[in-house]
Coordinates of C-alpha atoms and ligand atoms in Angstrom, one line a residue:
M1 CA 12.2 -67.8 -25.4
K2 CA 11.2 -71.4 -25.0
I3 CA 9.7 -73.1 -28.0
D4 CA 6.9 -75.0 -26.3
A5 CA 4.8 -76.1 -29.2
V6 CA 5.0 -76.4 -33.0
E7 CA 2.3 -77.1 -35.6
V8 CA 2.7 -77.9 -39.3
R9 CA -0.2 -78.3 -41.6
E10 CA -0.7 -78.8 -45.3
I11 CA -3.3 -76.7 -47.0
R12 CA -4.3 -76.9 -50.6
L13 CA -5.1 -73.6 -52.3
P14 CA -6.3 -73.7 -55.9
L15 CA -4.7 -71.1 -58.2
R16 CA -7.1 -68.8 -60.1
E17 CA -5.4 -69.9 -63.3
R18 CA -2.8 -72.5 -64.3
F19 CA 0.8 -71.1 -63.8
E20 CA 3.3 -72.6 -66.3
I21 CA 7.1 -72.4 -66.4
S22 CA 9.7 -74.2 -68.4
S23 CA 9.9 -77.2 -66.1
G24 CA 6.1 -77.8 -65.6
Y25 CA 2.9 -76.2 -64.4
S26 CA 0.9 -75.7 -61.2
E27 CA -2.9 -75.5 -60.8
E28 CA -3.0 -75.8 -57.0
R29 CA -0.5 -75.1 -54.3
R30 CA 0.2 -77.6 -51.6
I31 CA 1.4 -75.2 -48.9
L32 CA 2.9 -76.0 -45.5
L33 CA 2.0 -73.5 -42.8
V34 CA 4.1 -73.5 -39.7
R35 CA 3.2 -72.1 -36.3
L36 CA 5.7 -71.8 -33.4
H37 CA 4.5 -71.1 -29.9
A38 CA 6.8 -69.6 -27.3
D39 CA 6.1 -67.7 -24.1
G40 CA 2.4 -67.2 -25.0
E41 CA 3.1 -65.7 -28.4
T42 CA 2.7 -67.3 -31.9
G43 CA 4.8 -67.0 -35.0
W44 CA 3.6 -68.0 -38.5
A45 CA 5.4 -68.9 -41.7
E46 CA 5.0 -70.7 -44.9
C47 CA 7.2 -73.3 -46.6
V48 CA 7.6 -72.5 -50.3
A49 CA 8.6 -76.0 -51.5
G50 CA 6.7 -77.0 -54.6
E51 CA 4.5 -79.9 -55.5
D52 CA 7.2 -81.4 -57.8
P53 CA 11.0 -81.3 -57.9
G54 CA 11.1 -79.2 -61.1
Y55 CA 12.4 -75.9 -59.5
S56 CA 14.2 -77.4 -56.6
Y57 CA 14.8 -80.9 -55.2
E58 CA 12.6 -79.9 -52.3
T59 CA 8.9 -80.7 -52.5
T60 CA 6.0 -80.3 -50.1
E61 CA 6.5 -84.0 -49.2
T62 CA 10.3 -83.8 -48.5
A63 CA 9.7 -80.6 -46.4
W64 CA 7.1 -82.4 -44.3
H65 CA 9.5 -85.3 -43.8
V66 CA 12.5 -83.1 -42.9
L67 CA 10.5 -80.8 -40.7
S68 CA 8.9 -83.6 -38.7
Q69 CA 11.8 -86.0 -38.4
F70 CA 14.8 -83.7 -38.1
L71 CA 14.1 -80.0 -37.6
I72 CA 11.2 -79.7 -35.2
P73 CA 12.6 -82.2 -32.7
V74 CA 15.7 -80.0 -32.4
L75 CA 13.7 -76.8 -31.6
L76 CA 10.9 -78.3 -29.4
G77 CA 11.5 -77.4 -25.8
A78 CA 14.7 -75.4 -26.7
E79 CA 15.4 -72.0 -25.1
V80 CA 16.2 -70.0 -28.3
E81 CA 17.6 -66.5 -28.4
G82 CA 16.0 -65.5 -31.7
P83 CA 15.9 -66.3 -35.4
A84 CA 19.7 -66.3 -35.8
D85 CA 19.9 -69.0 -33.0
V86 CA 17.2 -71.0 -34.8
E87 CA 19.2 -70.9 -38.0
R88 CA 22.3 -72.0 -36.2
R89 CA 20.6 -74.9 -34.4
L90 CA 19.2 -76.2 -37.7
S91 CA 22.4 -75.8 -39.6
H92 CA 23.5 -79.4 -39.1
V93 CA 20.9 -80.5 -41.7
R94 CA 22.5 -80.3 -45.1
G95 CA 20.4 -78.7 -47.8
H96 CA 16.6 -78.5 -47.5
P97 CA 16.7 -74.7 -47.2
M98 CA 13.0 -74.3 -47.7
A99 CA 12.2 -76.6 -44.8
R100 CA 14.7 -74.8 -42.5
A101 CA 13.6 -71.4 -43.7
C102 CA 10.0 -71.7 -42.6
L103 CA 11.0 -72.3 -38.9
E104 CA 13.5 -69.5 -39.0
M105 CA 10.9 -67.2 -40.5
A106 CA 8.2 -68.2 -38.0
C107 CA 10.7 -67.2 -35.3
W108 CA 11.1 -63.8 -37.0
D109 CA 7.4 -63.3 -36.8
L110 CA 7.3 -64.4 -33.2
E111 CA 10.1 -62.2 -32.2
A112 CA 8.8 -59.1 -34.0
R113 CA 5.4 -59.6 -32.3
R114 CA 7.1 -59.9 -28.9
R115 CA 8.9 -56.6 -29.6
G116 CA 5.9 -54.9 -31.0
L117 CA 7.6 -54.3 -34.3
S118 CA 6.4 -54.8 -37.9
L119 CA 8.4 -57.5 -39.8
A120 CA 9.8 -54.7 -42.1
E121 CA 11.1 -52.9 -39.0
A122 CA 12.4 -56.1 -37.5
V123 CA 14.5 -56.9 -40.6
G124 CA 15.9 -53.4 -40.7
G125 CA 13.8 -52.1 -43.6
S126 CA 11.3 -49.2 -43.8
G127 CA 7.5 -48.9 -43.7
D128 CA 7.4 -47.2 -47.1
P129 CA 5.4 -48.6 -50.0
V130 CA 7.6 -50.5 -52.5
P131 CA 7.2 -50.8 -56.3
V132 CA 6.3 -54.3 -57.3
G133 CA 6.2 -56.5 -60.4
V134 CA 4.3 -59.5 -61.7
S135 CA 5.3 -62.8 -63.3
V136 CA 3.4 -64.1 -66.3
G137 CA 3.5 -67.8 -67.0
L138 CA 3.8 -69.4 -70.4
Q139 CA 0.6 -68.9 -72.4
K140 CA -1.0 -70.9 -75.2
S141 CA -0.4 -68.1 -77.8
D142 CA 1.5 -64.9 -78.2
G143 CA -1.9 -63.1 -78.5
L144 CA -3.0 -64.3 -75.1
L145 CA 0.3 -63.3 -73.6
V146 CA 0.1 -59.8 -75.1
D147 CA -3.4 -59.4 -73.6
K148 CA -2.2 -60.5 -70.2
V149 CA 0.7 -58.2 -70.2
G150 CA -1.5 -55.3 -71.3
G151 CA -3.8 -56.1 -68.3
F152 CA -1.0 -56.1 -65.8
L153 CA 0.5 -52.9 -67.2
A154 CA -2.9 -51.2 -66.9
E155 CA -3.0 -52.3 -63.2
G156 CA 0.3 -50.4 -62.8
Y157 CA 2.8 -53.2 -62.2
R158 CA 6.3 -51.8 -62.4
K159 CA 8.0 -54.9 -63.9
I160 CA 6.7 -57.6 -66.1
K161 CA 8.5 -61.0 -66.1
L162 CA 7.8 -63.3 -69.0
K163 CA 8.5 -67.0 -68.7
I164 CA 10.4 -68.5 -71.6
K165 CA 11.6 -71.9 -72.8
P166 CA 13.2 -73.1 -76.1
G167 CA 10.6 -72.7 -78.8
R168 CA 8.8 -69.9 -76.9
D169 CA 11.4 -67.2 -76.6
V170 CA 12.8 -64.5 -79.0
E171 CA 9.8 -64.3 -81.3
M172 CA 7.3 -64.4 -78.4
V173 CA 9.1 -61.7 -76.5
R174 CA 9.4 -59.6 -79.6
A175 CA 5.7 -59.8 -80.1
V176 CA 5.2 -58.4 -76.6
R177 CA 7.9 -55.7 -77.1
E178 CA 6.3 -54.5 -80.4
V179 CA 3.0 -53.8 -78.6
F180 CA 4.6 -52.3 -75.5
P181 CA 7.7 -50.5 -76.6
G182 CA 8.6 -48.8 -73.3
A183 CA 7.4 -51.5 -70.8
P184 CA 9.8 -52.7 -68.1
L185 CA 10.2 -56.3 -69.4
M186 CA 12.4 -59.2 -68.3
V187 CA 12.5 -62.9 -69.0
D188 CA 12.9 -66.0 -66.9
A189 CA 14.1 -69.4 -68.3
N190 CA 14.2 -71.4 -65.1
S191 CA 17.3 -73.2 -66.3
A192 CA 15.9 -74.3 -69.7
Y193 CA 19.0 -73.5 -71.8
T194 CA 22.6 -74.6 -72.2
L195 CA 25.6 -72.7 -73.3
A196 CA 25.0 -74.2 -76.8
D197 CA 22.0 -71.8 -77.0
R198 CA 24.3 -68.7 -76.5
D199 CA 23.5 -67.3 -80.0
R200 CA 19.8 -67.6 -79.5
L201 CA 19.9 -66.0 -76.1
A202 CA 22.1 -63.2 -77.6
Q203 CA 19.2 -62.3 -79.9
M204 CA 17.4 -61.0 -76.7
D205 CA 19.9 -58.2 -76.6
D206 CA 17.7 -56.3 -79.2
L207 CA 14.6 -56.5 -77.0
D208 CA 15.6 -54.0 -74.3
L209 CA 15.1 -56.3 -71.4
L210 CA 15.9 -55.5 -67.8
M211 CA 17.5 -59.0 -67.4
I212 CA 17.5 -62.6 -68.4
E213 CA 16.9 -64.7 -65.3
Q214 CA 18.5 -68.1 -64.7
P215 CA 19.0 -69.1 -68.3
L216 CA 21.3 -72.1 -67.5
A217 CA 21.4 -74.9 -65.0
W218 CA 21.5 -74.1 -61.2
D219 CA 25.1 -75.5 -61.0
D220 CA 26.5 -73.9 -64.1
L221 CA 28.1 -70.8 -62.5
H222 CA 31.1 -71.1 -64.8
E223 CA 28.9 -71.4 -67.9
H224 CA 26.8 -68.4 -66.7
A225 CA 30.0 -66.4 -66.5
R226 CA 30.8 -67.3 -70.1
L227 CA 27.3 -66.5 -71.2
Q228 CA 27.2 -63.1 -69.4
Q229 CA 30.5 -62.2 -71.2
S230 CA 28.8 -62.6 -74.6
L231 CA 25.5 -60.8 -73.6
E232 CA 24.7 -57.2 -73.2
T233 CA 21.6 -58.0 -71.2
P234 CA 22.3 -58.5 -67.5
V235 CA 22.0 -62.1 -66.3
C236 CA 20.1 -62.5 -63.0
L237 CA 20.6 -65.6 -60.9
D238 CA 17.8 -67.3 -58.9
E239 CA 18.1 -71.1 -58.5
S240 CA 22.0 -70.9 -58.5
I241 CA 22.1 -68.7 -55.3
R242 CA 21.4 -70.6 -52.1
S243 CA 23.6 -68.5 -49.7
A244 CA 25.8 -65.4 -49.4
G245 CA 28.7 -67.7 -50.3
D246 CA 27.1 -68.6 -53.6
A247 CA 26.4 -64.9 -54.3
E248 CA 30.0 -64.0 -53.6
L249 CA 31.3 -66.7 -55.9
A250 CA 28.8 -65.8 -58.7
L251 CA 29.9 -62.2 -58.5
E252 CA 33.6 -63.0 -58.4
L253 CA 33.2 -65.2 -61.5
G254 CA 31.0 -62.6 -63.3
S255 CA 28.2 -65.1 -63.6
C256 CA 25.5 -62.5 -63.2
R257 CA 25.0 -58.7 -62.6
I258 CA 21.7 -59.0 -60.7
I259 CA 20.5 -61.4 -57.9
N260 CA 17.0 -62.6 -57.1
I261 CA 16.6 -63.3 -53.4
K262 CA 13.8 -65.6 -52.2
P263 CA 13.9 -66.2 -48.4
G264 CA 12.8 -69.8 -48.8
R265 CA 15.4 -70.7 -51.4
V266 CA 18.3 -69.3 -49.3
G267 CA 17.3 -70.7 -45.9
G268 CA 15.5 -67.7 -44.3
L269 CA 15.5 -64.0 -43.7
G270 CA 18.9 -63.9 -42.0
S271 CA 20.5 -65.5 -45.1
S272 CA 18.5 -63.2 -47.4
R273 CA 19.8 -60.2 -45.5
R274 CA 23.4 -61.4 -45.8
I275 CA 23.0 -61.7 -49.6
H276 CA 21.4 -58.3 -49.7
D277 CA 24.2 -56.7 -47.6
L278 CA 26.9 -58.3 -49.8
C279 CA 25.3 -57.1 -53.0
H280 CA 24.4 -53.7 -51.6
A281 CA 28.1 -53.1 -50.6
R282 CA 29.2 -54.0 -54.1
G283 CA 26.5 -52.0 -55.9
V284 CA 24.8 -55.1 -57.3
P285 CA 21.0 -54.7 -57.5
V286 CA 18.8 -57.3 -55.9
W287 CA 15.0 -58.0 -56.0
C288 CA 12.7 -60.3 -54.1
G289 CA 11.4 -63.3 -56.0
G290 CA 8.1 -65.1 -55.4
M291 CA 7.1 -68.7 -55.1
L292 CA 3.3 -68.4 -55.5
E293 CA 3.0 -67.8 -51.8
S294 CA -0.2 -67.3 -49.8
G295 CA -0.5 -64.1 -47.9
V296 CA 1.6 -65.5 -45.1
G297 CA 4.7 -65.9 -47.3
R298 CA 3.8 -62.7 -49.2
A299 CA 4.1 -60.8 -45.8
F300 CA 7.8 -61.9 -45.5
N301 CA 8.6 -61.0 -49.1
I302 CA 7.2 -57.5 -48.9
A303 CA 9.0 -56.8 -45.5
L304 CA 12.3 -58.0 -47.0
A305 CA 11.8 -55.9 -50.1
T306 CA 11.9 -52.7 -48.0
L307 CA 15.6 -53.0 -47.5
P308 CA 17.6 -50.4 -49.4
G309 CA 19.4 -52.7 -51.9
F310 CA 16.1 -54.0 -53.3
T311 CA 16.2 -51.5 -56.1
I312 CA 14.3 -53.6 -58.7
P313 CA 10.6 -54.4 -58.3
G314 CA 10.0 -57.9 -56.9
D315 CA 7.6 -60.7 -58.0
I316 CA 5.3 -59.6 -55.2
S317 CA 1.9 -59.2 -56.7
A318 CA -1.5 -58.7 -55.1
S319 CA -3.2 -61.7 -53.4
R320 CA -5.9 -61.7 -56.1
R321 CA -3.4 -62.2 -58.9
Y322 CA -3.2 -65.8 -57.7
W323 CA -6.0 -66.5 -55.2
E324 CA -9.8 -66.2 -55.4
R325 CA -9.5 -65.5 -51.7
D326 CA -6.3 -65.3 -49.7
I327 CA -5.8 -66.9 -46.3
V328 CA -5.0 -63.6 -44.6
D329 CA -6.9 -60.6 -43.6
P330 CA -6.5 -58.0 -45.1
E331 CA -5.4 -59.4 -48.4
F332 CA -2.3 -57.8 -50.1
E333 CA -3.2 -55.1 -52.6
V334 CA -1.3 -53.3 -55.3
V335 CA -2.1 -49.7 -55.9
D336 CA -0.5 -47.9 -58.8
G337 CA 2.2 -50.6 -58.9
M338 CA 3.1 -50.1 -55.2
M339 CA 2.5 -52.4 -52.2
T340 CA 2.6 -51.1 -48.6
P341 CA 4.2 -53.4 -46.0
P342 CA 1.7 -54.1 -43.1
S343 CA 2.5 -51.9 -40.1
G344 CA 1.1 -54.1 -37.4
P345 CA 3.3 -56.4 -35.3
G346 CA 5.0 -59.3 -37.0
I347 CA 3.6 -60.3 -40.4
G348 CA 0.9 -57.7 -39.7
V349 CA -1.9 -59.6 -41.4
A350 CA -4.2 -62.0 -39.6
P351 CA -4.2 -65.7 -40.8
D352 CA -7.9 -66.6 -41.3
E353 CA -7.9 -69.7 -39.1
R354 CA -11.4 -70.8 -40.0
R355 CA -10.6 -70.8 -43.7
I356 CA -7.2 -72.4 -43.0
D357 CA -9.0 -75.2 -41.1
E358 CA -11.3 -75.8 -44.1
L359 CA -8.3 -76.0 -46.5
T360 CA -6.2 -78.3 -44.3
M361 CA -5.3 -81.7 -45.6
R362 CA -3.2 -82.9 -42.7
V363 CA -1.8 -81.4 -39.5
A364 CA 0.9 -82.5 -37.0
R365 CA 1.5 -81.0 -33.6
W366 CA 4.3 -81.2 -31.1
P367 CA 4.6 -82.1 -28.3
R368 CA 3.1 -85.2 -29.7
G369 CA -0.3 -86.1 -28.4
R370 CA -1.5 -82.5 -28.2
G371 CA -5.1 -82.2 -29.6
Ligands
NPG401 O1 4.6 -64.2 -58.1 O2 5.0 -65.6 -56.6 C1 5.0 -65.3 -57.7 C2 5.6 -66.2 -58.7 C3 6.9 -65.7 -59.4 O3 7.5 -66.6 -61.4 C4 7.5 -66.7 -60.2 N1 8.1 -67.7 -59.6 O4 11.0 -69.2 -61.0 O5 10.7 -67.4 -60.0 C5 10.2 -68.4 -60.4 C6 8.8 -68.7 -60.3 C7 8.4 -70.0 -59.6 C8 7.1 -70.2 -59.2 C9 9.2 -71.0 -59.4 C10 6.7 -71.3 -58.6 C11 8.8 -72.2 -58.8 C12 7.5 -72.3 -58.4

C-alpha cells in the first residue's frame, strides 16, 4: 500500500481527576493522534508520550518533532508492505519508541481494516473478553486511597495497582490490605527506589502482593536482579523493557519474574508481540500496561491483551475512569471486571471527529500544503 497522506494533531484532554505517580502528576493529557492514509483507507493511532520527561525522555513535544522531521518524511509516498515494513523503515531512528510506535500502530489499524479483521484478530489474539485492572494514583491520605480502592473493587476490577514512593509505601499499602484482605493488589514505584532501600521493599513481602513494579531505575537491571533475589514478591519490569532483547537480558539476569508490555514504550505492536512470544515460551507472565490513553490507544491495548500469554489483568480500565467523555464511539466499558475487544474492523471504535476537532491545539498534514 502506498502511504499518500499523514496527519498528526495534538489534542488536550482533561483528566476527570489528577493522576499522581512518584515522578509527578498529570491533570490533562496532551495526546498526539496520527492518521495514515493509503489506498483510500485510514489508520488511526495515538502517541503515548507524556507532557514531561518523568516517565520517559520522550514528551509530546519531542514526539511531534521526531515525527515531523524524521519519521513521517520516510513513510510519505512509500509503498509499504505492512506494519513490519513500517517498523523496519523507521528503525534508523535511535530511541524515540513512542514516536515510532504510533506510525507502526496506525499501519496495523489500516491493514486490519483493509483485511476486514478486528485488531485483536490481526495481532493473532481472540475476540474473547479479558479481565482488566485499574491503577490508582497517589492520594492525599490513606483513608482516601482505601475509599478509592473499595470503589474499584465494587466495580469488579480484577487487579488494583497502587502507586508508591518513599514515605508513602509499606504503611499505606498495609492500611489498604487490612481493609481488603483478599484483594488482588500490586504496587508500582516508577523507579523511585535504589538498592539501598532493599530492606524497606522486603517489608512488602508480608502484604501478599501480586508484584512490585519497577522499584529501581530503568537502567538498573543488575540491581533489580539483586533485589529480586532478596524478595519473595515477584518484581515486574516496565520502564526497563524497551525491546525483546531487553526482556531476554532481564530474564537471563533474573531481574524480574513478570513483564509489563506497553506498545508505545516498546516501539509498537510487532515489538510487543515479540516480547509476549519470548515470555510465553518461557512461562513468564505478561500484562498490558496503560499510559492514560484515550479510546484510540485503549483499542490497541485491549487487542494486544487478548494474546494467550497475557495472563495477568492489564491497566486497561473503562473510558470513564479517566475521561468525562472519550473521543471514540462507543466508549470502552468494563462489566464485572471484563472488557470485550471491539469486533469491527481495525480499532473497531469510531473516532469522534467533531469532538477531536474541538479539542485540537495544532495539526500538521503531509504532503505539505494539504488543507
Ligand atoms: O490506566 O492508563 C492507565 C494508567 C496506568 O498507572 C498507569 N500508568 O507507570 O504504568 C505507569 C503509569 C503511567 C501513567 C506512567 C502515565 C506514565 C504516564
